Coordinates of C-alpha atoms and ligand atoms in Angstrom, one line a residue:
M1 CA 0.1 -0.1 0.1
M2 CA 1.3 3.5 -0.8
A3 CA 0.6 5.8 1.9
I4 CA -0.8 9.4 1.4
L5 CA 2.1 11.7 2.3
I6 CA 0.4 14.5 4.6
D7 CA 2.3 17.7 3.2
G8 CA 2.4 19.9 6.0
K9 CA 4.4 22.2 4.3
Q10 CA 1.8 22.8 1.6
T11 CA -1.1 22.7 4.3
A12 CA 0.8 25.4 6.3
A13 CA 1.3 27.7 3.4
D14 CA -2.4 27.4 2.6
I15 CA -3.2 28.5 6.0
R16 CA -0.8 31.1 6.0
A17 CA -2.1 32.5 2.6
G18 CA -5.7 32.5 4.1
L19 CA -4.3 34.5 7.2
K20 CA -2.5 37.1 4.9
Q21 CA -5.8 37.9 3.3
D22 CA -7.5 38.0 6.5
I23 CA -4.9 40.3 8.0
A24 CA -5.1 42.6 5.1
S25 CA -8.8 43.1 5.4
L26 CA -8.6 43.5 9.3
V27 CA -5.9 46.1 8.8
N28 CA -8.1 47.9 6.4
E29 CA -11.1 47.8 8.7
C30 CA -9.2 49.1 11.7
G31 CA -5.8 50.6 10.6
K32 CA -3.7 48.8 12.7
K33 CA -1.8 45.5 12.5
P34 CA -1.6 42.5 14.9
C35 CA 1.6 42.5 16.7
L36 CA 3.5 39.4 18.4
A37 CA 6.1 40.0 20.9
V38 CA 8.9 37.2 20.9
V39 CA 10.8 37.0 24.0
L40 CA 14.3 35.3 23.4
I41 CA 16.6 34.9 26.3
G42 CA 20.1 33.8 25.8
D43 CA 21.9 32.5 22.6
N44 CA 20.8 29.0 22.2
P45 CA 21.3 28.5 18.4
A46 CA 18.3 26.1 18.0
S47 CA 16.1 28.9 19.8
Q48 CA 17.5 31.6 17.6
V49 CA 16.5 29.6 14.4
Y50 CA 13.0 29.1 15.8
V51 CA 12.7 32.8 16.7
R52 CA 14.0 33.9 13.3
N53 CA 11.6 31.7 11.5
K54 CA 8.6 32.9 13.6
V55 CA 9.7 36.5 13.0
A56 CA 9.9 35.8 9.2
A57 CA 6.4 34.3 9.4
C58 CA 5.0 37.3 10.9
A59 CA 6.6 39.6 8.3
E60 CA 5.3 37.4 5.3
L61 CA 1.7 37.8 6.7
G62 CA 1.8 41.4 7.7
I63 CA 1.9 40.8 11.4
E64 CA 4.2 43.2 13.4
S65 CA 6.6 41.5 15.4
R66 CA 8.6 42.8 18.3
E67 CA 11.7 40.8 19.3
V68 CA 12.8 41.2 23.0
L69 CA 16.2 40.0 23.2
R70 CA 18.1 39.7 26.4
D71 CA 21.3 38.1 27.8
A72 CA 21.2 34.8 29.5
S73 CA 22.5 36.5 32.6
I74 CA 18.9 38.4 33.1
T75 CA 17.2 38.0 36.5
E76 CA 14.0 36.2 36.8
D77 CA 12.6 39.6 38.3
E78 CA 13.8 41.4 35.2
L79 CA 12.1 39.0 32.9
L80 CA 8.9 39.1 34.8
S81 CA 8.7 42.9 34.6
I82 CA 9.2 42.6 30.9
L83 CA 6.3 40.4 30.5
A84 CA 4.4 42.6 32.9
A85 CA 5.0 45.6 30.4
L86 CA 4.1 43.4 27.3
N87 CA 0.9 42.1 29.1
T88 CA -0.4 45.8 29.5
D89 CA 0.8 47.0 26.2
P90 CA -2.3 47.7 24.1
A91 CA -0.1 47.6 21.1
V92 CA 1.0 43.9 21.7
N93 CA -1.6 41.2 20.9
G94 CA 0.5 38.1 21.5
I95 CA 3.3 37.1 23.7
L96 CA 5.5 34.1 23.1
V97 CA 8.6 33.2 25.3
Q98 CA 11.0 31.0 23.5
L99 CA 11.7 28.0 25.6
P100 CA 13.8 26.6 27.1
L101 CA 14.8 29.5 29.5
P102 CA 18.1 29.6 31.3
K103 CA 18.2 27.2 34.3
H104 CA 18.3 30.0 37.0
I105 CA 14.7 31.2 35.7
D106 CA 11.6 29.4 36.7
E107 CA 9.9 28.4 33.5
K108 CA 6.5 28.0 35.1
K109 CA 6.5 31.3 36.9
V110 CA 7.4 33.1 33.8
L111 CA 4.5 31.5 31.7
Y112 CA 1.8 31.8 34.4
S113 CA 2.7 35.4 34.6
M114 CA 1.4 36.0 31.0
D115 CA -1.9 37.5 30.4
P116 CA -3.9 34.4 29.1
A117 CA -5.5 36.8 26.5
K118 CA -2.0 37.3 24.9
D119 CA -1.1 33.5 25.4
V120 CA -0.8 32.6 21.7
D121 CA 1.4 29.6 22.5
G122 CA -1.6 28.2 24.5
F123 CA 0.7 27.1 27.4
H124 CA -0.9 29.1 30.2
P125 CA -2.8 26.8 32.6
F126 CA -5.9 29.0 32.4
N127 CA -5.9 28.1 28.5
I128 CA -4.9 24.5 29.1
G129 CA -7.5 24.2 31.8
R130 CA -10.3 25.7 29.6
M131 CA -9.3 23.4 26.7
M132 CA -9.7 20.5 29.2
I133 CA -13.0 21.2 30.0
G134 CA -14.1 21.5 26.7
D135 CA -14.1 25.4 25.8
T136 CA -13.6 26.2 22.3
D137 CA -12.8 29.6 22.5
V138 CA -9.2 29.1 23.7
F139 CA -5.8 29.3 22.2
L140 CA -5.0 25.9 21.5
P141 CA -1.1 24.8 22.0
C142 CA 0.4 25.2 18.4
T143 CA 1.9 21.9 17.7
P144 CA -1.2 19.6 18.8
F145 CA -3.3 22.3 17.0
G146 CA -1.3 21.8 13.9
C147 CA -1.4 17.9 14.3
Q148 CA -5.2 18.3 14.5
E149 CA -5.3 20.3 11.4
L150 CA -3.3 17.6 9.6
I151 CA -5.5 14.6 10.9
S152 CA -8.4 16.3 9.7
R153 CA -7.1 16.7 6.0
V154 CA -6.9 12.9 5.8
M155 CA -9.5 11.8 8.2
P156 CA -12.5 14.3 8.3
D157 CA -14.4 12.2 10.6
T158 CA -12.5 10.9 13.7
A159 CA -15.4 10.0 16.0
G160 CA -14.7 6.7 17.6
K161 CA -11.3 6.3 16.1
H162 CA -8.5 5.2 18.5
L163 CA -6.0 7.8 18.7
V164 CA -2.7 6.8 20.4
V165 CA -0.2 9.4 21.6
V166 CA 3.3 8.5 22.3
G167 CA 4.6 11.0 24.9
R168 CA 3.0 13.1 27.6
S169 CA 4.8 16.3 27.5
N170 CA 2.7 19.5 28.5
I171 CA 3.4 20.9 25.2
V172 CA 2.6 18.0 22.8
G173 CA 1.5 14.7 24.2
K174 CA -0.9 15.7 27.0
P175 CA -2.7 18.5 25.0
M176 CA -3.0 16.3 21.8
A177 CA -4.5 13.7 23.7
N178 CA -7.0 16.2 25.4
M179 CA -7.9 18.0 22.3
M180 CA -8.7 14.6 20.5
V181 CA -10.9 13.2 23.3
Q182 CA -13.2 16.1 23.2
K183 CA -16.6 15.8 22.0
N184 CA -17.1 19.3 20.8
R185 CA -14.3 19.3 18.4
N186 CA -13.1 17.7 15.4
A187 CA -12.1 15.0 17.5
N188 CA -14.4 12.6 19.6
C189 CA -11.6 9.9 19.5
I190 CA -10.9 7.1 21.9
V191 CA -7.6 8.1 23.2
T192 CA -4.6 6.3 24.8
I193 CA -1.4 8.1 26.1
C194 CA 1.8 6.0 26.3
H195 CA 5.1 7.0 28.0
T196 CA 8.3 5.1 29.4
A197 CA 6.3 3.2 31.8
A198 CA 4.5 0.9 29.2
P199 CA 6.1 -2.4 29.6
D200 CA 5.4 -3.3 25.7
L201 CA 4.6 0.0 24.0
S202 CA 3.7 -1.9 20.7
V203 CA 0.7 -3.4 22.6
Y204 CA -0.9 0.3 22.3
T205 CA 0.7 1.4 19.2
R206 CA -0.7 -1.5 17.3
Q207 CA -4.2 -0.4 18.2
A208 CA -4.0 2.9 16.9
D209 CA -6.0 4.2 14.0
I210 CA -4.3 7.4 14.3
L211 CA -0.8 7.5 16.0
V212 CA 1.0 10.5 17.0
A213 CA 4.6 9.9 17.9
A214 CA 6.0 12.7 20.1
C215 CA 8.7 10.9 22.1
G216 CA 11.9 12.5 20.8
V217 CA 13.5 9.2 20.0
P218 CA 14.7 9.0 16.4
R219 CA 12.8 6.4 14.4
F220 CA 11.5 4.9 17.5
I221 CA 8.3 3.6 15.8
T222 CA 8.9 0.7 13.5
A223 CA 6.7 -1.0 11.0
P224 CA 5.9 -3.9 13.4
M225 CA 4.6 -1.4 16.0
V226 CA 1.7 -0.2 13.8
K227 CA -1.3 -1.8 12.1
D228 CA -2.1 -1.4 8.2
G229 CA -4.2 1.6 7.5
V230 CA -2.9 3.7 10.3
V231 CA -2.6 7.4 10.0
V232 CA 0.7 8.5 11.5
I233 CA 1.5 12.0 12.7
D234 CA 5.2 12.1 13.4
V235 CA 6.0 15.2 15.8
G236 CA 9.6 14.2 16.4
M237 CA 12.4 16.4 15.3
N238 CA 15.7 14.8 16.0
R239 CA 19.0 15.5 14.9
I240 CA 21.3 12.6 13.9
D241 CA 24.7 12.1 12.3
D242 CA 24.3 11.9 8.5
V243 CA 26.1 8.9 7.3
A244 CA 26.0 10.0 3.7
N245 CA 27.8 13.3 4.7
P246 CA 30.4 12.8 7.6
G247 CA 30.4 15.7 9.9
K248 CA 26.9 16.7 9.0
T249 CA 23.7 16.0 10.7
R250 CA 20.2 15.4 9.5
L251 CA 16.7 15.9 10.9
V252 CA 14.7 12.8 11.4
G253 CA 11.4 12.1 13.1
D254 CA 10.3 9.7 15.9
V255 CA 8.9 7.1 13.1
D256 CA 10.8 5.0 10.8
F257 CA 9.3 6.7 7.8
D258 CA 10.7 4.3 5.0
A259 CA 9.3 1.2 6.8
V260 CA 6.1 2.7 8.2
K261 CA 4.9 4.3 5.1
D262 CA 4.2 0.9 3.4
K263 CA 1.6 0.1 6.2
A264 CA 0.3 3.4 6.9
L265 CA -2.9 4.9 5.2
A266 CA -1.3 8.5 5.5
I267 CA 1.8 9.6 7.0
T268 CA 3.7 13.0 7.7
P269 CA 7.1 13.4 6.6
V270 CA 10.0 14.9 8.7
P271 CA 11.1 17.6 7.8
G272 CA 7.9 18.9 5.9
G273 CA 5.3 17.6 8.2
V274 CA 4.3 18.8 11.8
G275 CA 7.1 21.3 11.8
P276 CA 5.7 24.0 9.4
M277 CA 2.3 23.8 11.0
T278 CA 3.4 24.7 14.2
I279 CA 4.2 28.1 13.2
A280 CA 1.1 28.5 11.1
M281 CA -1.0 27.9 14.0
L282 CA 1.0 30.3 16.0
M283 CA 0.0 33.0 13.4
K284 CA -3.3 31.7 13.6
N285 CA -3.4 32.2 17.3
T286 CA -2.0 35.6 17.0
V287 CA -4.5 36.9 14.4
R288 CA -7.3 35.6 16.8
A289 CA -5.9 37.3 19.7
F290 CA -5.9 40.6 17.6
R291 CA -9.7 40.1 16.7
I292 CA -10.7 39.5 20.3
Q293 CA -8.7 42.4 21.6
N294 CA -10.2 44.6 19.1
G295 CA -13.8 43.3 19.3
M296 CA -13.7 42.1 15.8
Ligands
LIG301 P1 9.6 15.6 25.9 O1 9.0 16.7 26.8 O2 11.0 15.0 25.9 O3 8.8 14.4 26.2 C1 8.9 13.0 25.5 C2 7.8 12.3 25.9 O4 7.9 11.1 25.2 C3 7.8 12.0 27.5 O5 6.5 11.8 28.0 C4 8.4 10.5 27.5 O6 7.9 9.7 28.6 C5 8.0 9.9 26.3 N1 9.1 8.8 25.8 C6 10.4 9.0 25.6 N2 11.0 8.1 25.3 C7 10.0 6.9 25.2 C8 9.8 5.5 25.1 N3 11.2 5.0 24.7 N4 8.8 4.9 25.1 C9 7.8 5.6 25.5 N5 7.6 6.8 25.8 C10 8.8 7.4 25.7 O7 9.4 16.0 24.4 P2 8.5 16.9 23.6 O8 8.7 18.2 23.9 O9 6.8 16.4 23.8 O10 8.9 16.7 22.1 C11 8.8 15.3 21.6 C12 9.4 15.4 20.2 O11 8.6 16.2 19.3 C13 10.9 15.9 20.2 O12 11.5 15.3 19.1 C14 10.7 17.4 19.9 O13 11.7 17.9 19.2 C15 9.5 17.4 18.7 N6 8.8 18.5 18.9 C16 8.4 19.1 17.7 C17 7.6 20.2 17.5 C18 7.4 20.7 16.1 O14 6.9 21.8 15.8 N7 7.3 19.8 15.1 C19 7.1 20.9 18.6 C20 7.6 20.5 19.9 C21 8.4 19.2 19.9 P3 8.1 10.0 30.1 O15 7.3 11.0 30.5 O16 7.7 8.7 30.9 O17 9.6 10.3 30.4

């Protein structure tokens, strides 16, 4: 069987094109642009790339971005006062704090200090809690939000399907499972969450109609671990040595793509699957924040 390749790059481009039009008409209507503040602390090269990509996406869509770059030596109090100022700045619609933060800063304290109305990453417990009780007018965490969107493209009716998530992080696994179990969204799945305590993970993964791999282990999900006809969403972004190019690395997912694609109904590639969707959903959340804050 030849799997459908779920093209996250194209889907994200389509979403961005739609947002670009929306933004143009919003700007026409109210004379101002949405604005996203991106806070980057320190010089982690991966974080710098993520921030650069987010700022570039803003520019492409007509969203104003405000980069707040500070040295890793910043104190927690200084960072909290930056956030307090962004919270009350009426020109800022969305705030994103690029993680991870330096070890001396309490990440939770920082995230919890953000105004939930500007929490376009969807990490604030107020938004997570409201998502959990089934409220639909919340900012969904961008990566699982993007995964849900990709699933809907190949499986528009997921009601009663068994979704298995490998990984229980607060930013991917848990919200993914929670979003897909809701009765009031494009979801209504029977959900299983797996983690390292599973004695034999394949007992669960083999039951999946939809498998979301978010464990951060390169090519961890192999062909014998899935059933025929599964929809596979590979969230993993793992850098491994590129044997074809000594000294170089390459990006692979949490799924053994080449083997699993022969059993799957549909599968996301890495790169070009979930990654581009995360930024597209961040842009979507930012536009939503702008609309709400401007009563539109
Ligand atoms: P994380 O915080 O490290 O969590 C990994 C989860 O996977 C944990 O719950 C862990 O279980 C579970 N796990 C690890 N090894 C396992 C194993 N051998 N068997 C079963 N479960 C296992 O990771 P994350 O932040 O969710 O990210 C997961 C992956 O997605 C990473 O590759 C990351 O780079 C990628 N990612 C991609 C995007 C994107 O935009 N594409 C966004 C975020 C993350 P325990 O809880 O028991 O330790």
